[in-house]
Amino acid sequence: MSTTYLSKTFSSLIRHRNYRLLFFSLSISQVGTSIQDIAQSWVILEKTHSAQAIALLTACLFTPYALLGLISAPLLEKLNPRKTMIICQSLSMLSAIALSLLCFTGKIGLFHLYLFALLRGFVVVINNPIRQLLIRQCVERSQVPNAIALNTSVFNLAKVLGPAIGGLLLAGMGAAYCFLFNAISFAFVIYSLFIMQEQELYPYASNKSKQSLLSRIGTALGYVFKSRQLLTPFAVLFLVSLLCINFSVILPIISGMLLQTNAKEFGYINALFGLGAFVGAIVSAYLSKVSFNFMMVSAAGMGIMFILLAMAGNIWLTGSLLIVTGYFYTTYTTVTSAYIQLRSEEEYQVNTIALYTYILTGINPVGAFLIGFLEKTGGAATALIIPGIVALLSSLCGYFANKS
């Protein structure tokens, strides 16, 4: 591997100390979060054997974003991203500690899992867009696509390590230790945020308008609808996110309903998906240009993989297909994020970032229940085939709309 390749791929890390602190601490924390996610899903699968019960967990986690995601966006301009993220990470740590204690005492039930998922969802409303803003503050504008791609690689490396470790912890020690590991992991982020050099952070442009919150949201949405180069990727993102980018439900359906795996295998299924996602993040970080066509190809590839997964039938073929699925998922979401940010006027970037995040996560409750409904009425294969067709057709429509 050449020095040029490494310096290009990891340029944000090489040049910016603050970004290095954020990157490496998030790497640890996201492993912990992935371990907790695996534990929550497995506990619910063991108790209910129901895709709809998993969908309810997803709904609890993402409903706060669905209700408040857009409204909160203009308020974030007034907050200090670093200090706000310290508060969010501290609250998340306390939540994980509570879940761990409930497990150790044997008192944990579905109510507790749903309640803490809901509380976590309210933290996510602030934490996710604030994290995006902090990443932008850690690097200069020309480094934003690289930083976004590397940040995505953090999450997807966690999806490799987290499920694998989580599966072993679940089988050998139980869910309580999964929650405890996550609680400890938040301390690394909190410490890194405290030792950042705030004077080295880059300022971001904010909208100085005196409009009301709802009026400003309307202005941001109007900006997207009037911009042809933004409207098409947002439209495709909405359709793909609704049914396909809901892996907290999709992967339990594959593992629990199609393959009927044990705890270790459930972890490995998630880890193989994460492996592909990590490779996709590294490839995205190396890309020097943000291509609309590459974005659509990735969405179409994800759709094709969904259809093939429904017909796989065994754990080895399924695992191989999930690696490719993870790759397309990451390249699609990473390139879409960078494309939207680079083609937004600077004063609208806060709201377009929030809108992107909202579509990617805020409509998850609706998508989760739709997938649960498809699984209940048509079976596990149907819950994969229909989302796959939606992704394939929407990407084709997006490609031809951009050409016209």
Short mmCIF file of C-alpha atoms in Angstrom, two decimals:
data_model
loop_
_atom_site.label_atom_id
_atom_site.label_comp_id
_atom_site.label_asym_id
_atom_site.label_seq_id
_atom_site.Cartn_x
_atom_site.Cartn_y
_atom_site.Cartn_z
CA MET A 1 0.00 0.00 0.00
CA SER A 2 1.61 3.27 -1.12
CA THR A 3 2.34 6.26 1.10
CA THR A 4 0.33 8.43 -1.31
CA TYR A 5 -2.74 6.22 -0.88
CA LEU A 6 -2.48 6.32 2.91
CA SER A 7 -1.93 10.08 3.09
CA LYS A 8 -4.90 10.68 0.77
CA THR A 9 -7.26 8.27 2.51
CA PHE A 10 -6.41 9.44 6.04
CA SER A 11 -5.67 13.10 5.27
CA SER A 12 -8.14 14.46 7.85
CA LEU A 13 -6.56 12.38 10.61
CA ILE A 14 -3.03 13.35 9.63
CA ARG A 15 -3.69 17.10 9.52
CA HIS A 16 -6.05 17.75 12.43
CA ARG A 17 -5.45 16.83 16.10
CA ASN A 18 -9.03 17.57 17.16
CA TYR A 19 -10.38 15.25 14.49
CA ARG A 20 -7.97 12.50 15.59
CA LEU A 21 -9.29 12.76 19.14
CA LEU A 22 -12.89 12.57 17.97
CA PHE A 23 -12.22 9.77 15.49
CA PHE A 24 -10.45 7.38 17.85
CA SER A 25 -12.73 7.98 20.83
CA LEU A 26 -15.82 7.47 18.68
CA SER A 27 -14.26 4.25 17.39
CA ILE A 28 -14.33 2.83 20.92
CA SER A 29 -17.72 4.27 21.81
CA GLN A 30 -19.40 3.00 18.67
CA VAL A 31 -18.13 -0.51 19.35
CA GLY A 32 -19.86 -0.26 22.72
CA THR A 33 -23.05 1.05 21.15
CA SER A 34 -23.05 -1.78 18.59
CA ILE A 35 -22.60 -4.31 21.40
CA GLN A 36 -25.57 -2.80 23.25
CA ASP A 37 -27.70 -2.83 20.09
CA ILE A 38 -26.97 -6.53 19.58
CA ALA A 39 -27.83 -7.28 23.21
CA GLN A 40 -31.13 -5.36 23.08
CA SER A 41 -32.26 -7.06 19.88
CA TRP A 42 -31.28 -10.52 21.10
CA VAL A 43 -33.05 -10.13 24.46
CA ILE A 44 -36.24 -9.09 22.65
CA LEU A 45 -35.91 -11.92 20.10
CA GLU A 46 -35.52 -14.44 22.93
CA LYS A 47 -38.54 -13.07 24.77
CA THR A 48 -40.92 -12.61 21.81
CA HIS A 49 -39.61 -14.23 18.57
CA SER A 50 -41.37 -11.35 16.81
CA ALA A 51 -40.18 -8.94 14.09
CA GLN A 52 -42.87 -6.51 15.21
CA ALA A 53 -41.40 -6.46 18.74
CA ILE A 54 -38.02 -5.56 17.21
CA ALA A 55 -39.77 -2.92 15.10
CA LEU A 56 -41.24 -1.40 18.28
CA LEU A 57 -37.72 -1.10 19.73
CA THR A 58 -36.65 0.73 16.56
CA ALA A 59 -39.72 2.95 16.76
CA CYS A 60 -38.92 3.89 20.36
CA LEU A 61 -35.38 4.80 19.39
CA PHE A 62 -36.25 6.91 16.33
CA THR A 63 -39.69 8.39 17.09
CA PRO A 64 -38.16 11.37 18.97
CA TYR A 65 -36.17 12.19 15.85
CA ALA A 66 -39.28 11.80 13.71
CA LEU A 67 -41.14 14.29 15.91
CA LEU A 68 -38.37 16.76 16.73
CA GLY A 69 -35.56 16.29 14.22
CA LEU A 70 -36.43 19.16 11.91
CA ILE A 71 -37.68 21.49 14.64
CA SER A 72 -34.44 21.11 16.60
CA ALA A 73 -32.18 21.93 13.64
CA PRO A 74 -32.27 25.76 13.80
CA LEU A 75 -31.70 25.67 17.58
CA LEU A 76 -28.44 23.79 17.11
CA GLU A 77 -26.81 26.85 15.54
CA LYS A 78 -26.94 28.52 18.96
CA LEU A 79 -25.25 25.65 20.79
CA ASN A 80 -21.57 24.93 21.32
CA PRO A 81 -21.14 21.56 19.53
CA ARG A 82 -18.31 20.31 21.75
CA LYS A 83 -19.96 21.17 25.07
CA THR A 84 -23.36 19.92 23.90
CA MET A 85 -21.87 16.61 22.83
CA ILE A 86 -20.29 16.18 26.28
CA ILE A 87 -23.76 16.43 27.83
CA CYS A 88 -25.26 14.00 25.29
CA GLN A 89 -22.52 11.43 25.83
CA SER A 90 -22.87 11.69 29.61
CA LEU A 91 -26.62 11.03 29.43
CA SER A 92 -26.03 8.04 27.15
CA MET A 93 -23.50 6.63 29.63
CA LEU A 94 -25.99 6.89 32.50
CA SER A 95 -28.64 5.11 30.42
CA ALA A 96 -26.28 2.21 29.65
CA ILE A 97 -25.36 1.93 33.35
CA ALA A 98 -29.06 1.68 34.26
CA LEU A 99 -29.65 -1.11 31.72
CA SER A 100 -26.63 -2.99 33.01
CA LEU A 101 -27.83 -2.78 36.62
CA LEU A 102 -31.32 -3.98 35.64
CA CYS A 103 -29.76 -6.98 33.89
CA PHE A 104 -27.44 -7.83 36.78
CA THR A 105 -30.41 -7.80 39.19
CA GLY A 106 -32.58 -9.87 36.83
CA LYS A 107 -35.31 -7.23 36.69
CA ILE A 108 -35.00 -6.17 33.06
CA GLY A 109 -38.11 -6.51 30.89
CA LEU A 110 -39.46 -5.30 27.57
CA PHE A 111 -40.74 -2.13 29.22
CA HIS A 112 -37.24 -1.15 30.36
CA LEU A 113 -35.72 -1.84 26.95
CA TYR A 114 -38.36 0.24 25.20
CA LEU A 115 -38.18 3.05 27.78
CA PHE A 116 -34.40 3.47 27.58
CA ALA A 117 -34.52 3.22 23.78
CA LEU A 118 -37.01 6.11 23.84
CA LEU A 119 -34.79 8.15 26.18
CA ARG A 120 -31.79 7.42 23.97
CA GLY A 121 -33.83 8.62 21.01
CA PHE A 122 -34.29 12.04 22.59
CA VAL A 123 -30.53 12.30 23.11
CA VAL A 124 -29.96 11.32 19.46
CA VAL A 125 -32.14 14.25 18.34
CA ILE A 126 -29.38 16.56 19.54
CA ASN A 127 -26.31 14.35 19.39
CA ASN A 128 -26.39 13.25 15.72
CA PRO A 129 -26.53 16.66 14.00
CA ILE A 130 -24.25 18.15 16.66
CA ARG A 131 -21.70 15.43 15.92
CA GLN A 132 -21.88 16.28 12.21
CA LEU A 133 -21.32 19.96 13.00
CA LEU A 134 -18.38 19.14 15.26
CA ILE A 135 -16.77 17.06 12.52
CA ARG A 136 -17.09 20.04 10.17
CA GLN A 137 -15.48 22.24 12.82
CA CYS A 138 -12.53 19.86 13.18
CA VAL A 139 -11.43 20.17 9.52
CA GLU A 140 -11.35 22.80 6.79
CA ARG A 141 -14.07 22.76 4.12
CA SER A 142 -11.98 20.93 1.51
CA GLN A 143 -11.48 18.06 3.98
CA VAL A 144 -15.19 17.63 4.79
CA PRO A 145 -15.87 14.69 2.37
CA ASN A 146 -12.81 12.82 3.66
CA ALA A 147 -13.72 13.48 7.30
CA ILE A 148 -17.32 12.35 6.72
CA ALA A 149 -16.15 9.15 5.04
CA LEU A 150 -13.65 8.38 7.80
CA ASN A 151 -16.28 9.11 10.44
CA THR A 152 -18.58 6.68 8.66
CA SER A 153 -15.78 4.13 8.77
CA VAL A 154 -15.78 4.49 12.58
CA PHE A 155 -19.40 3.44 12.72
CA ASN A 156 -18.94 0.59 10.30
CA LEU A 157 -15.77 -0.74 11.88
CA ALA A 158 -17.85 -0.79 15.06
CA LYS A 159 -20.43 -2.86 13.19
CA VAL A 160 -17.70 -5.44 12.54
CA LEU A 161 -16.16 -5.55 16.01
CA GLY A 162 -19.26 -4.76 18.07
CA PRO A 163 -21.50 -7.63 16.93
CA ALA A 164 -18.64 -10.15 17.00
CA ILE A 165 -17.69 -9.14 20.56
CA GLY A 166 -21.36 -8.79 21.49
CA GLY A 167 -22.17 -12.30 20.28
CA LEU A 168 -19.35 -13.74 22.40
CA LEU A 169 -20.35 -11.67 25.44
CA LEU A 170 -24.00 -12.66 25.08
CA ALA A 171 -23.21 -16.35 24.81
CA GLY A 172 -20.51 -16.39 27.51
CA MET A 173 -21.44 -13.71 30.05
CA GLY A 174 -24.92 -12.34 29.29
CA ALA A 175 -26.51 -9.07 28.21
CA ALA A 176 -25.58 -7.21 31.43
CA TYR A 177 -21.89 -7.15 30.44
CA CYS A 178 -22.80 -5.86 26.98
CA PHE A 179 -24.54 -2.85 28.52
CA LEU A 180 -21.66 -2.35 30.98
CA PHE A 181 -19.09 -2.33 28.16
CA ASN A 182 -21.10 0.36 26.39
CA ALA A 183 -21.29 2.49 29.53
CA ILE A 184 -17.51 2.39 29.92
CA SER A 185 -16.93 3.23 26.25
CA PHE A 186 -18.67 6.61 26.55
CA ALA A 187 -15.96 7.78 28.96
CA PHE A 188 -13.41 7.81 26.12
CA VAL A 189 -15.48 10.26 24.06
CA ILE A 190 -16.17 12.50 27.04
CA TYR A 191 -12.46 12.68 27.90
CA SER A 192 -11.48 13.43 24.28
CA LEU A 193 -14.04 16.23 24.05
CA PHE A 194 -12.65 17.79 27.24
CA ILE A 195 -9.05 17.88 25.95
CA MET A 196 -9.86 19.26 22.47
CA GLN A 197 -8.29 22.61 21.57
CA GLU A 198 -11.36 24.79 20.99
CA GLN A 199 -9.31 27.58 19.40
CA GLU A 200 -8.35 25.13 16.61
CA LEU A 201 -11.98 24.44 15.66
CA TYR A 202 -13.16 25.95 12.37
CA PRO A 203 -16.26 28.19 12.51
CA TYR A 204 -19.31 27.23 10.46
CA ALA A 205 -21.64 29.68 8.76
CA SER A 206 -25.03 30.10 10.43
CA ASN A 207 -28.25 31.56 9.13
CA LYS A 208 -28.64 35.02 10.69
CA SER A 209 -32.30 35.35 9.66
CA LYS A 210 -34.85 36.50 12.26
CA GLN A 211 -37.51 34.07 10.98
CA SER A 212 -39.40 31.83 13.39
CA LEU A 213 -38.28 28.21 13.75
CA LEU A 214 -41.07 26.81 11.59
CA SER A 215 -40.53 29.54 8.99
CA ARG A 216 -36.82 28.74 8.82
CA ILE A 217 -37.57 25.05 8.40
CA GLY A 218 -39.95 25.93 5.59
CA THR A 219 -37.23 28.05 4.00
CA ALA A 220 -34.76 25.15 4.16
CA LEU A 221 -37.26 22.72 2.64
CA GLY A 222 -38.11 25.27 -0.03
CA TYR A 223 -34.41 25.60 -0.82
CA VAL A 224 -34.15 21.84 -1.40
CA PHE A 225 -37.29 21.71 -3.56
CA LYS A 226 -36.02 24.56 -5.73
CA SER A 227 -32.61 22.98 -6.21
CA ARG A 228 -32.71 20.25 -8.85
CA GLN A 229 -29.31 18.90 -7.87
CA LEU A 230 -30.54 18.44 -4.28
CA LEU A 231 -34.15 17.36 -4.84
CA THR A 232 -33.37 14.11 -6.70
CA PRO A 233 -30.88 12.71 -4.14
CA PHE A 234 -33.23 13.66 -1.30
CA ALA A 235 -36.16 11.92 -3.03
CA VAL A 236 -34.17 8.71 -3.57
CA LEU A 237 -32.84 8.89 -0.01
CA PHE A 238 -36.40 9.07 1.33
CA LEU A 239 -37.53 5.94 -0.53
CA VAL A 240 -34.40 3.92 0.23
CA SER A 241 -34.34 4.96 3.90
CA LEU A 242 -38.01 4.10 4.39
CA LEU A 243 -37.58 0.37 3.76
CA CYS A 244 -33.93 -0.54 3.20
CA ILE A 245 -31.84 1.44 5.67
CA ASN A 246 -33.51 -0.19 8.65
CA PHE A 247 -30.97 -2.86 9.48
CA SER A 248 -31.90 -2.96 13.17
CA VAL A 249 -35.02 -4.79 11.95
CA ILE A 250 -33.73 -6.37 8.73
CA LEU A 251 -30.78 -8.21 10.31
CA PRO A 252 -32.86 -9.80 13.13
CA ILE A 253 -35.35 -10.95 10.48
CA ILE A 254 -32.54 -12.57 8.48
CA SER A 255 -30.92 -14.11 11.55
CA GLY A 256 -33.94 -15.00 13.68
CA MET A 257 -36.63 -15.79 11.10
CA LEU A 258 -34.80 -16.93 7.95
CA LEU A 259 -31.78 -18.68 9.49
CA GLN A 260 -32.84 -19.24 13.14
CA THR A 261 -29.33 -18.65 14.49
CA ASN A 262 -27.97 -18.70 18.04
CA ALA A 263 -26.47 -15.70 19.88
CA LYS A 264 -22.95 -16.13 18.47
CA GLU A 265 -24.22 -16.57 14.91
CA PHE A 266 -26.50 -13.56 15.33
CA GLY A 267 -23.43 -11.53 16.26
CA TYR A 268 -21.44 -12.83 13.30
CA ILE A 269 -24.27 -12.08 10.86
CA ASN A 270 -24.22 -8.48 12.06
CA ALA A 271 -20.41 -8.42 11.98
CA LEU A 272 -20.24 -9.55 8.34
CA PHE A 273 -22.63 -6.78 7.36
CA GLY A 274 -20.42 -4.37 9.29
CA LEU A 275 -17.29 -5.69 7.54
CA GLY A 276 -18.73 -4.78 4.15
CA ALA A 277 -19.83 -1.41 5.50
CA PHE A 278 -16.32 -0.73 6.78
CA VAL A 279 -14.77 -1.55 3.40
CA GLY A 280 -17.29 0.77 1.77
CA ALA A 281 -16.32 3.57 4.14
CA ILE A 282 -12.61 3.19 3.32
CA VAL A 283 -13.38 3.22 -0.42
CA SER A 284 -15.53 6.32 0.03
CA ALA A 285 -12.75 8.07 1.94
CA TYR A 286 -10.36 7.51 -0.97
CA LEU A 287 -12.74 8.96 -3.57
CA SER A 288 -11.57 12.40 -4.68
CA LYS A 289 -14.86 13.28 -6.38
CA VAL A 290 -18.45 12.91 -5.24
CA SER A 291 -20.33 11.25 -8.11
CA PHE A 292 -24.12 11.25 -8.51
CA ASN A 293 -23.96 8.12 -10.69
CA PHE A 294 -21.90 6.27 -8.06
CA MET A 295 -24.56 7.21 -5.53
CA MET A 296 -27.32 5.67 -7.66
CA VAL A 297 -25.28 2.54 -8.46
CA SER A 298 -24.76 1.96 -4.72
CA ALA A 299 -28.50 2.28 -4.02
CA ALA A 300 -29.31 -0.13 -6.85
CA GLY A 301 -26.68 -2.59 -5.63
CA MET A 302 -28.19 -2.55 -2.16
CA GLY A 303 -31.61 -3.34 -3.65
CA ILE A 304 -30.25 -6.28 -5.64
CA MET A 305 -28.55 -7.67 -2.52
CA PHE A 306 -31.84 -7.54 -0.59
CA ILE A 307 -33.53 -9.66 -3.25
CA LEU A 308 -30.67 -12.19 -3.27
CA LEU A 309 -30.65 -12.37 0.54
CA ALA A 310 -34.29 -13.44 0.50
CA MET A 311 -33.32 -16.45 -1.62
CA ALA A 312 -29.95 -17.35 -0.01
CA GLY A 313 -31.13 -20.07 2.39
CA ASN A 314 -27.90 -20.76 4.31
CA ILE A 315 -25.67 -18.83 6.68
CA TRP A 316 -22.52 -18.89 4.51
CA LEU A 317 -24.12 -17.47 1.37
CA THR A 318 -26.13 -15.03 3.47
CA GLY A 319 -22.95 -13.83 5.18
CA SER A 320 -21.23 -13.26 1.84
CA LEU A 321 -24.18 -11.29 0.49
CA LEU A 322 -24.32 -9.21 3.67
CA ILE A 323 -20.71 -8.13 3.15
CA VAL A 324 -21.66 -6.73 -0.27
CA THR A 325 -24.86 -5.23 1.16
CA GLY A 326 -22.87 -3.43 3.84
CA TYR A 327 -20.46 -2.10 1.23
CA PHE A 328 -23.26 -0.62 -0.89
CA TYR A 329 -25.03 0.77 2.18
CA THR A 330 -21.99 2.73 3.29
CA THR A 331 -20.92 3.99 -0.11
CA TYR A 332 -24.48 5.15 -0.75
CA THR A 333 -25.02 6.99 2.54
CA THR A 334 -21.50 8.48 2.65
CA VAL A 335 -21.52 9.77 -0.91
CA THR A 336 -25.07 11.10 -0.48
CA SER A 337 -24.09 13.01 2.66
CA ALA A 338 -21.01 14.56 1.04
CA TYR A 339 -22.92 15.34 -2.19
CA ILE A 340 -25.66 17.18 -0.31
CA GLN A 341 -23.25 19.18 1.84
CA LEU A 342 -20.99 20.21 -1.03
CA ARG A 343 -23.93 21.33 -3.18
CA SER A 344 -25.64 23.33 -0.44
CA GLU A 345 -24.97 27.03 -0.02
CA GLU A 346 -23.03 27.52 3.18
CA GLU A 347 -25.76 29.37 5.08
CA TYR A 348 -28.17 26.46 4.49
CA GLN A 349 -25.76 23.66 5.41
CA VAL A 350 -26.94 23.32 9.02
CA ASN A 351 -30.49 22.66 7.88
CA THR A 352 -29.61 20.44 4.91
CA ILE A 353 -27.44 18.31 7.22
CA ALA A 354 -30.36 18.09 9.64
CA LEU A 355 -32.77 17.20 6.82
CA TYR A 356 -30.42 14.47 5.57
CA THR A 357 -30.08 13.04 9.08
CA TYR A 358 -33.82 13.31 9.62
CA ILE A 359 -34.64 11.34 6.48
CA LEU A 360 -31.94 8.78 7.20
CA THR A 361 -33.14 8.12 10.75
CA GLY A 362 -36.36 10.00 11.48
CA ILE A 363 -38.60 7.91 9.22
CA ASN A 364 -37.25 4.67 10.70
CA PRO A 365 -40.32 4.13 12.95
CA VAL A 366 -42.62 4.07 9.92
CA GLY A 367 -40.22 1.88 7.96
CA ALA A 368 -39.74 -0.50 10.89
CA PHE A 369 -43.47 -1.11 11.24
CA LEU A 370 -43.82 -1.53 7.46
CA ILE A 371 -41.09 -4.17 7.48
CA GLY A 372 -42.65 -5.85 10.52
CA PHE A 373 -46.01 -5.85 8.73
CA LEU A 374 -44.46 -7.37 5.59
CA GLU A 375 -42.82 -10.10 7.67
CA LYS A 376 -46.03 -10.92 9.53
CA THR A 377 -48.26 -10.99 6.44
CA GLY A 378 -45.91 -12.30 3.75
CA GLY A 379 -43.03 -13.91 5.61
CA ALA A 380 -39.37 -13.04 6.09
CA ALA A 381 -38.51 -13.30 2.38
CA THR A 382 -41.22 -10.79 1.45
CA ALA A 383 -39.83 -8.35 4.02
CA LEU A 384 -36.58 -8.37 2.02
CA ILE A 385 -37.79 -8.60 -1.58
CA ILE A 386 -40.16 -5.62 -1.52
CA PRO A 387 -37.58 -3.22 0.01
CA GLY A 388 -35.06 -4.48 -2.55
CA ILE A 389 -37.40 -3.68 -5.43
CA VAL A 390 -38.06 -0.20 -3.98
CA ALA A 391 -34.32 0.56 -3.79
CA LEU A 392 -33.67 -0.72 -7.30
CA LEU A 393 -36.53 1.19 -8.94
CA SER A 394 -35.93 4.44 -7.04
CA SER A 395 -32.25 4.48 -7.99
CA LEU A 396 -33.09 3.88 -11.65
CA CYS A 397 -35.65 6.70 -11.57
CA GLY A 398 -33.10 8.97 -9.89
CA TYR A 399 -30.48 8.18 -12.53
CA PHE A 400 -32.80 8.97 -15.45
CA ALA A 401 -34.22 12.06 -13.72
CA ASN A 402 -30.70 13.44 -13.39
CA LYS A 403 -30.04 12.75 -17.09
CA SER A 404 -33.19 14.51 -18.31
#
